[in-house]
Amino acid sequence: MAKLPKPPDTFVEFTRQFPQIAEAWRLVQDAGQVGPFDEKTQRLVKLAVAIGTMREGSVHSAVRKAVAFGVTKEEIDQTLALAAGTLGFPASVAAFSWVRDELAKGAETP
């Protein structure tokens, strides 16, 4: 298993403040990993869902984690392109900017 990036300070603070919610979240995350998808595919699906729901913070997080699991810039770009037909142009450009922001921060792709 790849090493995940350090979570943002706000996430850490939230989980300290609400440990039962954090535990429930961990259980949900664990349950979602059961199935035929490998880790890389799981990360691409999570990125697609984050893009589709237009959750900026989730897109940033999904990009960081996807890169940590070996997802390439080209695979991330295709995920964006696949979402464009459903999202429309303005939303796709917004998601594109969130992905690029994260990659520019230093999330190096293979």
N, CA, C and O atoms as a Tinker XYZ file with bonds, in Angstrom:
   440  protein
     1  N      0.841000   -1.182000    0.000000    73     2
     2  CA     0.000000    0.000000    0.000000    64     1     3
     3  C      0.883000    1.240000    0.000000    63     2     4     5
     4  O      1.850000    1.315000    0.757000    81     3
     5  N      0.557000    2.205000   -0.838000    73     3     6
     6  CA     1.316000    3.446000   -0.910000    64     5     7
     7  C      1.080000    4.277000    0.347000    63     6     8     9
     8  O      0.062000    4.141000    1.027000    81     7
     9  N      2.030000    5.123000    0.627000    73     7    10
    10  CA     1.894000    6.018000    1.774000    64     9    11
    11  C      1.025000    7.201000    1.357000    63    10    12    13
    12  O      1.320000    7.897000    0.385000    81    11
    13  N     -0.046000    7.414000    2.108000    73    11    14
    14  CA    -0.945000    8.529000    1.799000    64    13    15
    15  C     -0.321000    9.841000    2.239000    63    14    16    17
    16  O      0.448000    9.880000    3.199000    81    15
    17  N     -0.658000   10.928000    1.529000    73    15    18
    18  CA    -0.180000   12.244000    1.954000    64    17    19
    19  C     -0.751000   12.603000    3.332000    63    18    20    21
    20  O     -1.810000   12.113000    3.724000    81    19
    21  N     -0.045000   13.447000    4.044000    73    19    22
    22  CA    -0.504000   13.924000    5.354000    64    21    23
    23  C     -1.822000   14.675000    5.174000    63    22    24    25
    24  O     -1.930000   15.534000    4.299000    81    23
    25  N     -2.824000   14.358000    5.995000    73    23    26
    26  CA    -4.102000   15.072000    5.864000    64    25    27
    27  C     -3.958000   16.530000    6.305000    63    26    28    29
    28  O     -3.075000   16.860000    7.096000    81    27
    29  N     -4.829000   17.396000    5.789000    73    27    30
    30  CA    -4.786000   18.807000    6.190000    64    29    31
    31  C     -5.018000   18.962000    7.696000    63    30    32    33
    32  O     -5.678000   18.132000    8.321000    81    31
    33  N     -4.475000   20.016000    8.258000    73    31    34
    34  CA    -4.611000   20.277000    9.693000    64    33    35
    35  C     -6.070000   20.345000   10.129000    63    34    36    37
    36  O     -6.416000   19.877000   11.214000    81    35
    37  N     -6.922000   20.919000    9.296000    73    35    38
    38  CA    -8.338000   21.039000    9.643000    64    37    39
    39  C     -8.979000   19.660000    9.799000    63    38    40    41
    40  O     -9.795000   19.450000   10.697000    81    39
    41  N     -8.611000   18.727000    8.929000    73    39    42
    42  CA    -9.121000   17.354000    9.036000    64    41    43
    43  C     -8.685000   16.732000   10.361000    63    42    44    45
    44  O     -9.493000   16.123000   11.063000    81    43
    45  N     -7.420000   16.885000   10.696000    73    43    46
    46  CA    -6.882000   16.326000   11.943000    64    45    47
    47  C     -7.610000   16.936000   13.137000    63    46    48    49
    48  O     -7.994000   16.221000   14.063000    81    47
    49  N     -7.799000   18.240000   13.119000    73    47    50
    50  CA    -8.490000   18.919000   14.217000    64    49    51
    51  C     -9.934000   18.437000   14.337000    63    50    52    53
    52  O    -10.420000   18.204000   15.444000    81    51
    53  N    -10.623000   18.285000   13.205000    73    51    54
    54  CA   -12.008000   17.803000   13.201000    64    53    55
    55  C    -12.095000   16.411000   13.808000    63    54    56    57
    56  O    -12.974000   16.139000   14.625000    81    55
    57  N    -11.181000   15.529000   13.408000    73    55    58
    58  CA   -11.235000   14.160000   13.920000    64    57    59
    59  C    -10.922000   14.103000   15.416000    63    58    60    61
    60  O    -11.440000   13.238000   16.122000    81    59
    61  N    -10.094000   14.999000   15.894000    73    59    62
    62  CA    -9.836000   15.064000   17.343000    64    61    63
    63  C    -11.075000   15.561000   18.089000    63    62    64    65
    64  O    -11.397000   15.072000   19.173000    81    63
    65  N    -11.747000   16.515000   17.509000    73    63    66
    66  CA   -12.945000   17.091000   18.140000    64    65    67
    67  C    -14.108000   16.103000   18.139000    63    66    68    69
    68  O    -14.903000   16.068000   19.079000    81    67
    69  N    -14.202000   15.298000   17.075000    73    67    70
    70  CA   -15.327000   14.381000   16.909000    64    69    71
    71  C    -14.832000   12.961000   16.620000    63    70    72    73
    72  O    -14.970000   12.478000   15.496000    81    71
    73  N    -14.261000   12.293000   17.616000    73    71    74
    74  CA   -13.661000   10.978000   17.371000    64    73    75
    75  C    -14.659000    9.912000   16.919000    63    74    76    77
    76  O    -14.289000    9.020000   16.157000    81    75
    77  N    -15.902000    9.979000   17.364000    73    75    78
    78  CA   -16.881000    8.982000   16.932000    64    77    79
    79  C    -17.204000    9.146000   15.442000    63    78    80    81
    80  O    -17.363000    8.157000   14.727000    81    79
    81  N    -17.297000   10.376000   14.987000    73    79    82
    82  CA   -17.527000   10.625000   13.559000    64    81    83
    83  C    -16.323000   10.137000   12.761000    63    82    84    85
    84  O    -16.483000    9.539000   11.697000    81    83
    85  N    -15.128000   10.387000   13.265000    73    83    86
    86  CA   -13.909000    9.931000   12.590000    64    85    87
    87  C    -13.882000    8.412000   12.475000    63    86    88    89
    88  O    -13.495000    7.875000   11.437000    81    87
    89  N    -14.289000    7.718000   13.530000    73    87    90
    90  CA   -14.319000    6.255000   13.492000    64    89    91
    91  C    -15.365000    5.766000   12.500000    63    90    92    93
    92  O    -15.110000    4.824000   11.749000    81    91
    93  N    -16.521000    6.383000   12.487000    73    91    94
    94  CA   -17.560000    6.006000   11.522000    64    93    95
    95  C    -17.065000    6.237000   10.098000    63    94    96    97
    96  O    -17.315000    5.419000    9.213000    81    95
    97  N    -16.375000    7.329000    9.876000    73    95    98
    98  CA   -15.814000    7.628000    8.555000    64    97    99
    99  C    -14.793000    6.568000    8.150000    63    98   100   101
   100  O    -14.768000    6.137000    6.997000    81    99
   101  N    -13.956000    6.149000    9.088000    73    99   102
   102  CA   -12.960000    5.114000    8.791000    64   101   103
   103  C    -13.649000    3.816000    8.393000    63   102   104   105
   104  O    -13.208000    3.138000    7.465000    81   103
   105  N    -14.722000    3.467000    9.086000    73   103   106
   106  CA   -15.459000    2.252000    8.754000    64   105   107
   107  C    -16.081000    2.332000    7.358000    63   106   108   109
   108  O    -16.058000    1.351000    6.614000    81   107
   109  N    -16.631000    3.481000    7.004000    73   107   110
   110  CA   -17.185000    3.680000    5.661000    64   109   111
   111  C    -16.083000    3.531000    4.615000    63   110   112   113
   112  O    -16.279000    2.875000    3.591000    81   111
   113  N    -14.942000    4.132000    4.868000    73   111   114
   114  CA   -13.813000    4.044000    3.938000    64   113   115
   115  C    -13.364000    2.591000    3.779000    63   114   116   117
   116  O    -13.127000    2.133000    2.661000    81   115
   117  N    -13.249000    1.873000    4.885000    73   115   118
   118  CA   -12.836000    0.471000    4.839000    64   117   119
   119  C    -13.824000   -0.371000    4.035000    63   118   120   121
   120  O    -13.417000   -1.198000    3.219000    81   119
   121  N    -15.112000   -0.164000    4.260000    73   119   122
   122  CA   -16.141000   -0.938000    3.567000    64   121   123
   123  C    -16.095000   -0.688000    2.057000    63   122   124   125
   124  O    -16.347000   -1.601000    1.270000    81   123
   125  N    -15.779000    0.532000    1.655000    73   123   126
   126  CA   -15.712000    0.862000    0.240000    64   125   127
   127  C    -14.557000    0.207000   -0.489000    63   126   128   129
   128  O    -14.570000    0.131000   -1.718000    81   127
   129  N    -13.570000   -0.262000    0.231000    73   127   130
   130  CA   -12.408000   -0.895000   -0.392000    64   129   131
   131  C    -12.622000   -2.368000   -0.700000    63   130   132   133
   132  O    -11.792000   -2.990000   -1.363000    81   131
   133  N    -13.722000   -2.929000   -0.228000    73   131   134
   134  CA   -14.007000   -4.338000   -0.460000    64   133   135
   135  C    -14.596000   -4.493000   -1.861000    63   134   136   137
   136  O    -15.640000   -3.920000   -2.170000    81   135
   137  N    -13.932000   -5.256000   -2.688000    73   135   138
   138  CA   -14.435000   -5.486000   -4.038000    64   137   139
   139  C    -13.302000   -5.715000   -5.016000    63   138   140   141
   140  O    -12.143000   -5.831000   -4.618000    81   139
   141  N    -13.636000   -5.781000   -6.293000    73   139   142
   142  CA   -12.656000   -6.179000   -7.300000    64   141   143
   143  C    -11.696000   -5.081000   -7.758000    63   142   144   145
   144  O    -10.694000   -5.387000   -8.405000    81   143
   145  N    -11.966000   -3.826000   -7.447000    73   143   146
   146  CA   -11.105000   -2.748000   -7.940000    64   145   147
   147  C     -9.778000   -2.717000   -7.195000    63   146   148   149
   148  O     -9.738000   -2.846000   -5.971000    81   147
   149  N     -8.694000   -2.544000   -7.943000    73   147   150
   150  CA    -7.405000   -2.340000   -7.302000    64   149   151
   151  C     -7.355000   -0.905000   -6.761000    63   150   152   153
   152  O     -8.237000   -0.092000   -7.038000    81   151
   153  N     -6.322000   -0.621000   -5.999000    73   151   154
   154  CA    -6.218000    0.685000   -5.330000    64   153   155
   155  C     -6.210000    1.842000   -6.328000    63   154   156   157
   156  O     -6.847000    2.868000   -6.089000    81   155
   157  N     -5.506000    1.688000   -7.427000    73   155   158
   158  CA    -5.419000    2.749000   -8.435000    64   157   159
   159  C     -6.795000    3.045000   -9.037000    63   158   160   161
   160  O     -7.165000    4.207000   -9.203000    81   159
   161  N     -7.540000    2.005000   -9.358000    73   159   162
   162  CA    -8.888000    2.190000   -9.907000    64   161   163
   163  C     -9.793000    2.844000   -8.875000    63   162   164   165
   164  O    -10.586000    3.724000   -9.211000    81   163
   165  N     -9.679000    2.421000   -7.627000    73   163   166
   166  CA   -10.474000    3.047000   -6.564000    64   165   167
   167  C    -10.207000    4.545000   -6.502000    63   166   168   169
   168  O    -11.132000    5.341000   -6.342000    81   167
   169  N     -8.938000    4.925000   -6.629000    73   167   170
   170  CA    -8.576000    6.345000   -6.558000    64   169   171
   171  C     -9.145000    7.131000   -7.736000    63   170   172   173
   172  O     -9.550000    8.282000   -7.571000    81   171
   173  N     -9.180000    6.528000   -8.917000    73   171   174
   174  CA    -9.763000    7.194000  -10.080000    64   173   175
   175  C    -11.274000    7.353000   -9.933000    63   174   176   177
   176  O    -11.838000    8.383000  -10.300000    81   175
   177  N    -11.921000    6.325000   -9.393000    73   175   178
   178  CA   -13.363000    6.419000   -9.157000    64   177   179
   179  C    -13.654000    7.523000   -8.143000    63   178   180   181
   180  O    -14.566000    8.326000   -8.335000    81   179
   181  N    -12.874000    7.556000   -7.065000    73   179   182
   182  CA   -13.081000    8.596000   -6.050000    64   181   183
   183  C    -12.858000    9.996000   -6.635000    63   182   184   185
   184  O    -13.582000   10.935000   -6.305000    81   183
   185  N    -11.858000   10.124000   -7.500000    73   183   186
   186  CA   -11.630000   11.408000   -8.161000    64   185   187
   187  C    -12.830000   11.771000   -9.029000    63   186   188   189
   188  O    -13.290000   12.913000   -9.003000    81   187
   189  N    -13.333000   10.820000   -9.790000    73   187   190
   190  CA   -14.483000   11.084000  -10.661000    64   189   191
   191  C    -15.705000   11.520000   -9.850000    63   190   192   193
   192  O    -16.421000   12.440000  -10.245000    81   191
   193  N    -15.936000   10.864000   -8.730000    73   191   194
   194  CA   -17.072000   11.234000   -7.884000    64   193   195
   195  C    -16.870000   12.637000   -7.316000    63   194   196   197
   196  O    -17.808000   13.434000   -7.284000    81   195
   197  N    -15.665000   12.937000   -6.872000    73   195   198
   198  CA   -15.377000   14.272000   -6.331000    64   197   199
   199  C    -15.605000   15.346000   -7.401000    63   198   200   201
   200  O    -16.179000   16.400000   -7.125000    81   199
   201  N    -15.151000   15.066000   -8.616000    73   199   202
   202  CA   -15.362000   16.006000   -9.722000    64   201   203
   203  C    -16.859000   16.146000   -9.996000    63   202   204   205
   204  O    -17.366000   17.259000  -10.132000    81   203
   205  N    -17.559000   15.023000  -10.077000    73   203   206
   206  CA   -18.980000   15.043000  -10.402000    64   205   207
   207  C    -19.839000   15.764000   -9.383000    63   206   208   209
   208  O    -20.864000   16.351000   -9.731000    81   207
   209  N    -19.428000   15.723000   -8.130000    73   207   210
   210  CA   -20.193000   16.404000   -7.082000    64   209   211
   211  C    -19.710000   17.838000   -6.859000    63   210   212   213
   212  O    -20.268000   18.575000   -6.046000    81   211
   213  N    -18.669000   18.217000   -7.593000    73   211   214
   214  CA   -18.123000   19.579000   -7.535000    64   213   215
   215  C    -17.702000   19.976000   -6.122000    63   214   216   217
   216  O    -17.967000   21.088000   -5.667000    81   215
   217  N    -17.047000   19.049000   -5.446000    73   215   218
   218  CA   -16.527000   19.313000   -4.100000    64   217   219
   219  C    -15.051000   19.637000   -4.224000    63   218   220   221
   220  O    -14.218000   18.737000   -4.336000    81   219
   221  N    -14.731000   20.901000   -4.205000    73   219   222
   222  CA   -13.350000   21.341000   -4.448000    64   221   223
   223  C    -12.356000   20.665000   -3.518000    63   222   224   225
   224  O    -11.336000   20.147000   -3.974000    81   223
   225  N    -12.637000   20.664000   -2.233000    73   223   226
   226  CA   -11.718000   20.042000   -1.289000    64   225   227
   227  C    -11.535000   18.562000   -1.561000    63   226   228   229
   228  O    -10.430000   18.034000   -1.434000    81   227
   229  N    -12.611000   17.894000   -1.934000    73   227   230
   230  CA   -12.529000   16.466000   -2.260000    64   229   231
   231  C    -11.712000   16.222000   -3.515000    63   230   232   233
   232  O    -10.985000   15.232000   -3.599000    81   231
   233  N    -11.822000   17.112000   -4.492000    73   231   234
   234  CA   -11.009000   16.980000   -5.704000    64   233   235
   235  C     -9.535000   17.117000   -5.347000    63   234   236   237
   236  O     -8.710000   16.316000   -5.786000    81   235
   237  N     -9.201000   18.134000   -4.548000    73   235   238
   238  CA    -7.807000   18.310000   -4.120000    64   237   239
   239  C     -7.300000   17.052000   -3.415000    63   238   240   241
   240  O     -6.219000   16.552000   -3.728000    81   239
   241  N     -8.079000   16.548000   -2.470000    73   239   242
   242  CA    -7.686000   15.357000   -1.719000    64   241   243
   243  C     -7.558000   14.149000   -2.636000    63   242   244   245
   244  O     -6.596000   13.388000   -2.533000    81   243
   245  N     -8.523000   13.970000   -3.531000    73   243   246
   246  CA    -8.503000   12.819000   -4.432000    64   245   247
   247  C     -7.288000   12.852000   -5.354000    63   246   248   249
   248  O     -6.711000   11.806000   -5.653000    81   247
   249  N     -6.895000   14.036000   -5.804000    73   247   250
   250  CA    -5.706000   14.148000   -6.656000    64   249   251
   251  C     -4.460000   13.758000   -5.859000    63   250   252   253
   252  O     -3.639000   12.972000   -6.332000    81   251
   253  N     -4.323000   14.301000   -4.660000    73   251   254
   254  CA    -3.150000   13.961000   -3.837000    64   253   255
   255  C     -3.051000   12.460000   -3.614000    63   254   256   257
   256  O     -1.982000   11.871000   -3.777000    81   255
   257  N     -4.161000   11.846000   -3.242000    73   255   258
   258  CA    -4.159000   10.413000   -2.949000    64   257   259
   259  C     -3.959000    9.589000   -4.213000    63   258   260   261
   260  O     -3.251000    8.583000   -4.188000    81   259
   261  N     -4.570000   10.000000   -5.309000    73   259   262
   262  CA    -4.399000    9.271000   -6.575000    64   261   263
   263  C     -2.936000    9.261000   -6.988000    63   262   264   265
   264  O     -2.409000    8.221000   -7.382000    81   263
   265  N     -2.285000   10.391000   -6.903000    73   263   266
   266  CA    -0.873000   10.487000   -7.272000    64   265   267
   267  C     -0.035000    9.587000   -6.367000    63   266   268   269
   268  O      0.897000    8.930000   -6.830000    81   267
   269  N     -0.368000    9.558000   -5.078000    73   267   270
   270  CA     0.371000    8.701000   -4.141000    64   269   271
   271  C      0.256000    7.223000   -4.515000    63   270   272   273
   272  O      1.140000    6.430000   -4.194000    81   271
   273  N     -0.826000    6.857000   -5.190000    73   271   274
   274  CA    -1.031000    5.466000   -5.598000    64   273   275
   275  C     -0.629000    5.211000   -7.045000    63   274   276   277
   276  O     -0.959000    4.169000   -7.610000    81   275
   277  N      0.082000    6.159000   -7.643000    73   275   278
   278  CA     0.636000    5.921000   -8.966000    64   277   279
   279  C     -0.213000    6.332000  -10.138000    63   278   280   281
   280  O      0.120000    5.999000  -11.275000    81   279
   281  N     -1.296000    7.041000   -9.910000    73   279   282
   282  CA    -2.117000    7.529000  -11.013000    64   281   283
   283  C     -1.339000    8.623000  -11.742000    63   282   284   285
   284  O     -0.763000    9.512000  -11.114000    81   283
   285  N     -1.327000    8.549000  -13.060000    73   283   286
   286  CA    -0.573000    9.517000  -13.865000    64   285   287
   287  C     -1.409000   10.756000  -14.189000    63   286   288   289
   288  O     -2.635000   10.746000  -14.075000    81   287
   289  N     -0.731000   11.800000  -14.588000    73   287   290
   290  CA    -1.410000   13.027000  -15.029000    64   289   291
   291  C     -2.345000   12.708000  -16.188000    63   290   292   293
   292  O     -3.449000   13.249000  -16.261000    81   291
   293  N     -1.919000   11.848000  -17.082000    73   291   294
   294  CA    -2.745000   11.491000  -18.230000    64   293   295
   295  C     -4.029000   10.784000  -17.795000    63   294   296   297
   296  O     -5.090000   11.022000  -18.372000    81   295
   297  N     -3.942000    9.931000  -16.798000    73   295   298
   298  CA    -5.138000    9.253000  -16.281000    64   297   299
   299  C     -6.065000   10.239000  -15.575000    63   298   300   301
   300  O     -7.287000   10.149000  -15.696000    81   299
   301  N     -5.484000   11.168000  -14.847000    73   299   302
   302  CA    -6.283000   12.214000  -14.207000    64   301   303
   303  C     -6.962000   13.064000  -15.271000    63   302   304   305
   304  O     -8.144000   13.384000  -15.147000    81   303
   305  N     -6.228000   13.431000  -16.311000    73   303   306
   306  CA    -6.801000   14.232000  -17.403000    64   305   307
   307  C     -7.947000   13.494000  -18.094000    63   306   308   309
   308  O     -8.961000   14.109000  -18.424000    81   307
   309  N     -7.802000   12.183000  -18.317000    73   307   310
   310  CA    -8.882000   11.444000  -18.952000    64   309   311
   311  C    -10.117000   11.404000  -18.050000    63   310   312   313
   312  O    -11.246000   11.476000  -18.536000    81   311
   313  N     -9.904000   11.292000  -16.757000    73   311   314
   314  CA   -11.024000   11.315000  -15.820000    64   313   315
   315  C    -11.768000   12.633000  -15.924000    63   314   316   317
   316  O    -12.999000   12.658000  -15.920000    81   315
   317  N    -11.024000   13.732000  -16.017000    73   315   318
   318  CA   -11.648000   15.048000  -16.220000    64   317   319
   319  C    -12.416000   15.098000  -17.532000    63   318   320   321
   320  O    -13.544000   15.589000  -17.577000    81   319
   321  N    -11.810000   14.591000  -18.594000    73   319   322
   322  CA   -12.447000   14.617000  -19.908000    64   321   323
   323  C    -13.733000   13.786000  -19.913000    63   322   324   325
   324  O    -14.733000   14.194000  -20.504000    81   323
   325  N    -13.707000   12.626000  -19.259000    73   323   326
   326  CA   -14.907000   11.794000  -19.194000    64   325   327
   327  C    -16.035000   12.486000  -18.435000    63   326   328   329
   328  O    -17.208000   12.320000  -18.770000    81   327
   329  N    -15.682000   13.250000  -17.429000    73   327   330
   330  CA   -16.693000   13.951000  -16.633000    64   329   331
   331  C    -17.297000   15.145000  -17.374000    63   330   332   333
   332  O    -18.410000   15.571000  -17.066000    81   331
   333  N    -16.575000   15.675000  -18.334000    73   331   334
   334  CA   -16.995000   16.911000  -19.005000    64   333   335
   335  C    -18.360000   16.795000  -19.668000    63   334   336   337
   336  O    -19.146000   17.742000  -19.626000    81   335
   337  N    -18.653000   15.665000  -20.274000    73   335   338
   338  CA   -19.936000   15.506000  -20.949000    64   337   339
   339  C    -21.122000   15.586000  -20.007000    63   338   340   341
   340  O    -22.207000   16.009000  -20.407000    81   339
   341  N    -20.928000   15.189000  -18.776000    73   339   342
   342  CA   -21.988000   15.245000  -17.781000    64   341   343
   343  C    -22.016000   16.591000  -17.071000    63   342   344   345
   344  O    -23.084000   17.141000  -16.803000    81   343
   345  N    -20.838000   17.115000  -16.769000    73   343   346
   346  CA   -20.751000   18.351000  -15.987000    64   345   347
   347  C    -21.060000   19.606000  -16.783000    63   346   348   349
   348  O    -21.661000   20.547000  -16.265000    81   347
   349  N    -20.648000   19.618000  -18.040000    73   347   350
   350  CA   -20.722000   20.839000  -18.831000    64   349   351
   351  C    -19.413000   21.600000  -18.749000    63   350   352   353
   352  O    -18.542000   21.286000  -17.938000    81   351
   353  N    -19.291000   22.594000  -19.595000    73   351   354
   354  CA   -18.020000   23.299000  -19.758000    64   353   355
   355  C    -17.588000   24.087000  -18.520000    63   354   356   357
   356  O    -16.469000   23.879000  -18.050000    81   355
   357  N    -18.411000   24.976000  -17.968000    73   355   358
   358  CA   -17.949000   25.766000  -16.821000    64   357   359
   359  C    -17.513000   24.912000  -15.630000    63   358   360   361
   360  O    -16.487000   25.186000  -15.008000    81   359
   361  N    -18.287000   23.887000  -15.319000    73   359   362
   362  CA   -17.928000   23.028000  -14.187000    64   361   363
   363  C    -16.659000   22.241000  -14.481000    63   362   364   365
   364  O    -15.836000   22.028000  -13.591000    81   363
   365  N    -16.501000   21.813000  -15.721000    73   363   366
   366  CA   -15.292000   21.072000  -16.100000    64   365   367
   367  C    -14.056000   21.939000  -15.981000    63   366   368   369
   368  O    -13.009000   21.474000  -15.529000    81   367
   369  N    -14.167000   23.189000  -16.382000    73   367   370
   370  CA   -13.033000   24.106000  -16.259000    64   369   371
   371  C    -12.705000   24.345000  -14.789000    63   370   372   373
   372  O    -11.533000   24.419000  -14.420000    81   371
   373  N    -13.726000   24.466000  -13.950000    73   371   374
   374  CA   -13.482000   24.639000  -12.510000    64   373   375
   375  C    -12.741000   23.418000  -11.955000    63   374   376   377
   376  O    -11.749000   23.567000  -11.241000    81   375
   377  N    -13.217000   22.225000  -12.277000    73   375   378
   378  CA   -12.561000   21.004000  -11.794000    64   377   379
   379  C    -11.135000   20.909000  -12.331000    63   378   380   381
   380  O    -10.225000   20.498000  -11.610000    81   379
   381  N    -10.942000   21.280000  -13.568000    73   379   382
   382  CA    -9.613000   21.293000  -14.175000    64   381   383
   383  C     -8.677000   22.203000  -13.371000    63   382   384   385
   384  O     -7.525000   21.853000  -13.114000    81   383
   385  N     -9.187000   23.369000  -12.982000    73   383   386
   386  CA    -8.346000   24.308000  -12.220000    64   385   387
   387  C     -7.991000   23.735000  -10.851000    63   386   388   389
   388  O     -6.879000   23.952000  -10.370000    81   387
   389  N     -8.909000   23.009000  -10.213000    73   387   390
   390  CA    -8.622000   22.407000   -8.903000    64   389   391
   391  C     -7.561000   21.323000   -9.026000    63   390   392   393
   392  O     -6.670000   21.215000   -8.184000    81   391
   393  N     -7.662000   20.523000  -10.081000    73   391   394
   394  CA    -6.661000   19.481000  -10.316000    64   393   395
   395  C     -5.304000   20.117000  -10.553000    63   394   396   397
   396  O     -4.308000   19.710000   -9.954000    81   395
   397  N     -5.264000   21.108000  -11.420000    73   395   398
   398  CA    -3.994000   21.759000  -11.737000    64   397   399
   399  C     -3.402000   22.464000  -10.524000    63   398   400   401
   400  O     -2.186000   22.450000  -10.335000    81   399
   401  N     -4.249000   23.080000   -9.698000    73   399   402
   402  CA    -3.761000   23.702000   -8.455000    64   401   403
   403  C     -3.015000   22.671000   -7.616000    63   402   404   405
   404  O     -1.926000   22.940000   -7.110000    81   403
   405  N     -3.601000   21.509000   -7.476000    73   403   406
   406  CA    -3.007000   20.474000   -6.620000    64   405   407
   407  C     -1.713000   19.956000   -7.237000    63   406   408   409
   408  O     -0.718000   19.783000   -6.533000    81   407
   409  N     -1.719000   19.711000   -8.525000    73   407   410
   410  CA    -0.509000   19.225000   -9.172000    64   409   411
   411  C      0.608000   20.259000   -9.095000    63   410   412   413
   412  O      1.779000   19.905000   -8.956000    81   411
   413  N      0.249000   21.524000   -9.184000    73   411   414
   414  CA     1.264000   22.596000   -9.113000    64   413   415
   415  C      1.867000   22.713000   -7.713000    63   414   416   417
   416  O      2.977000   23.224000   -7.563000    81   415
   417  N      1.150000   22.245000   -6.687000    73   415   418
   418  CA     1.667000   22.297000   -5.318000    64   417   419
   419  C      2.770000   21.286000   -5.082000    63   418   420   421
   420  O      3.438000   21.306000   -4.048000    81   419
   421  N      2.953000   20.407000   -6.042000    73   419   422
   422  CA     4.050000   19.454000   -5.873000    64   421   423
   423  C      3.648000   18.011000   -5.906000    63   422   424   425
   424  O      4.495000   17.138000   -5.715000    81   423
   425  N      2.375000   17.719000   -6.143000    73   423   426
   426  CA     1.973000   16.318000   -6.273000    64   425   427
   427  C      2.535000   15.819000   -7.596000    63   426   428   429
   428  O      1.940000   16.022000   -8.655000    81   427
   429  N      3.680000   15.169000   -7.521000    73   427   430
   430  CA     4.366000   14.690000   -8.726000    64   429   431
   431  C      3.734000   13.417000   -9.231000    63   430   432   433
   432  O      3.500000   12.486000   -8.460000    81   431
   433  N      3.454000   13.365000  -10.529000    73   431   434
   434  CA     2.884000   12.158000  -11.113000    64   433   435
   435  C      3.988000   11.335000  -11.743000    63   434   436   437
   436  O      5.012000   11.870000  -12.168000    81   435
   437  N      3.772000   10.014000  -11.800000    73   435   438
   438  CA     4.795000    9.132000  -12.378000    64   437   439
   439  C      5.020000    9.409000  -13.853000    63   438   440
   440  O      5.848000    8.753000  -14.486000    81   439
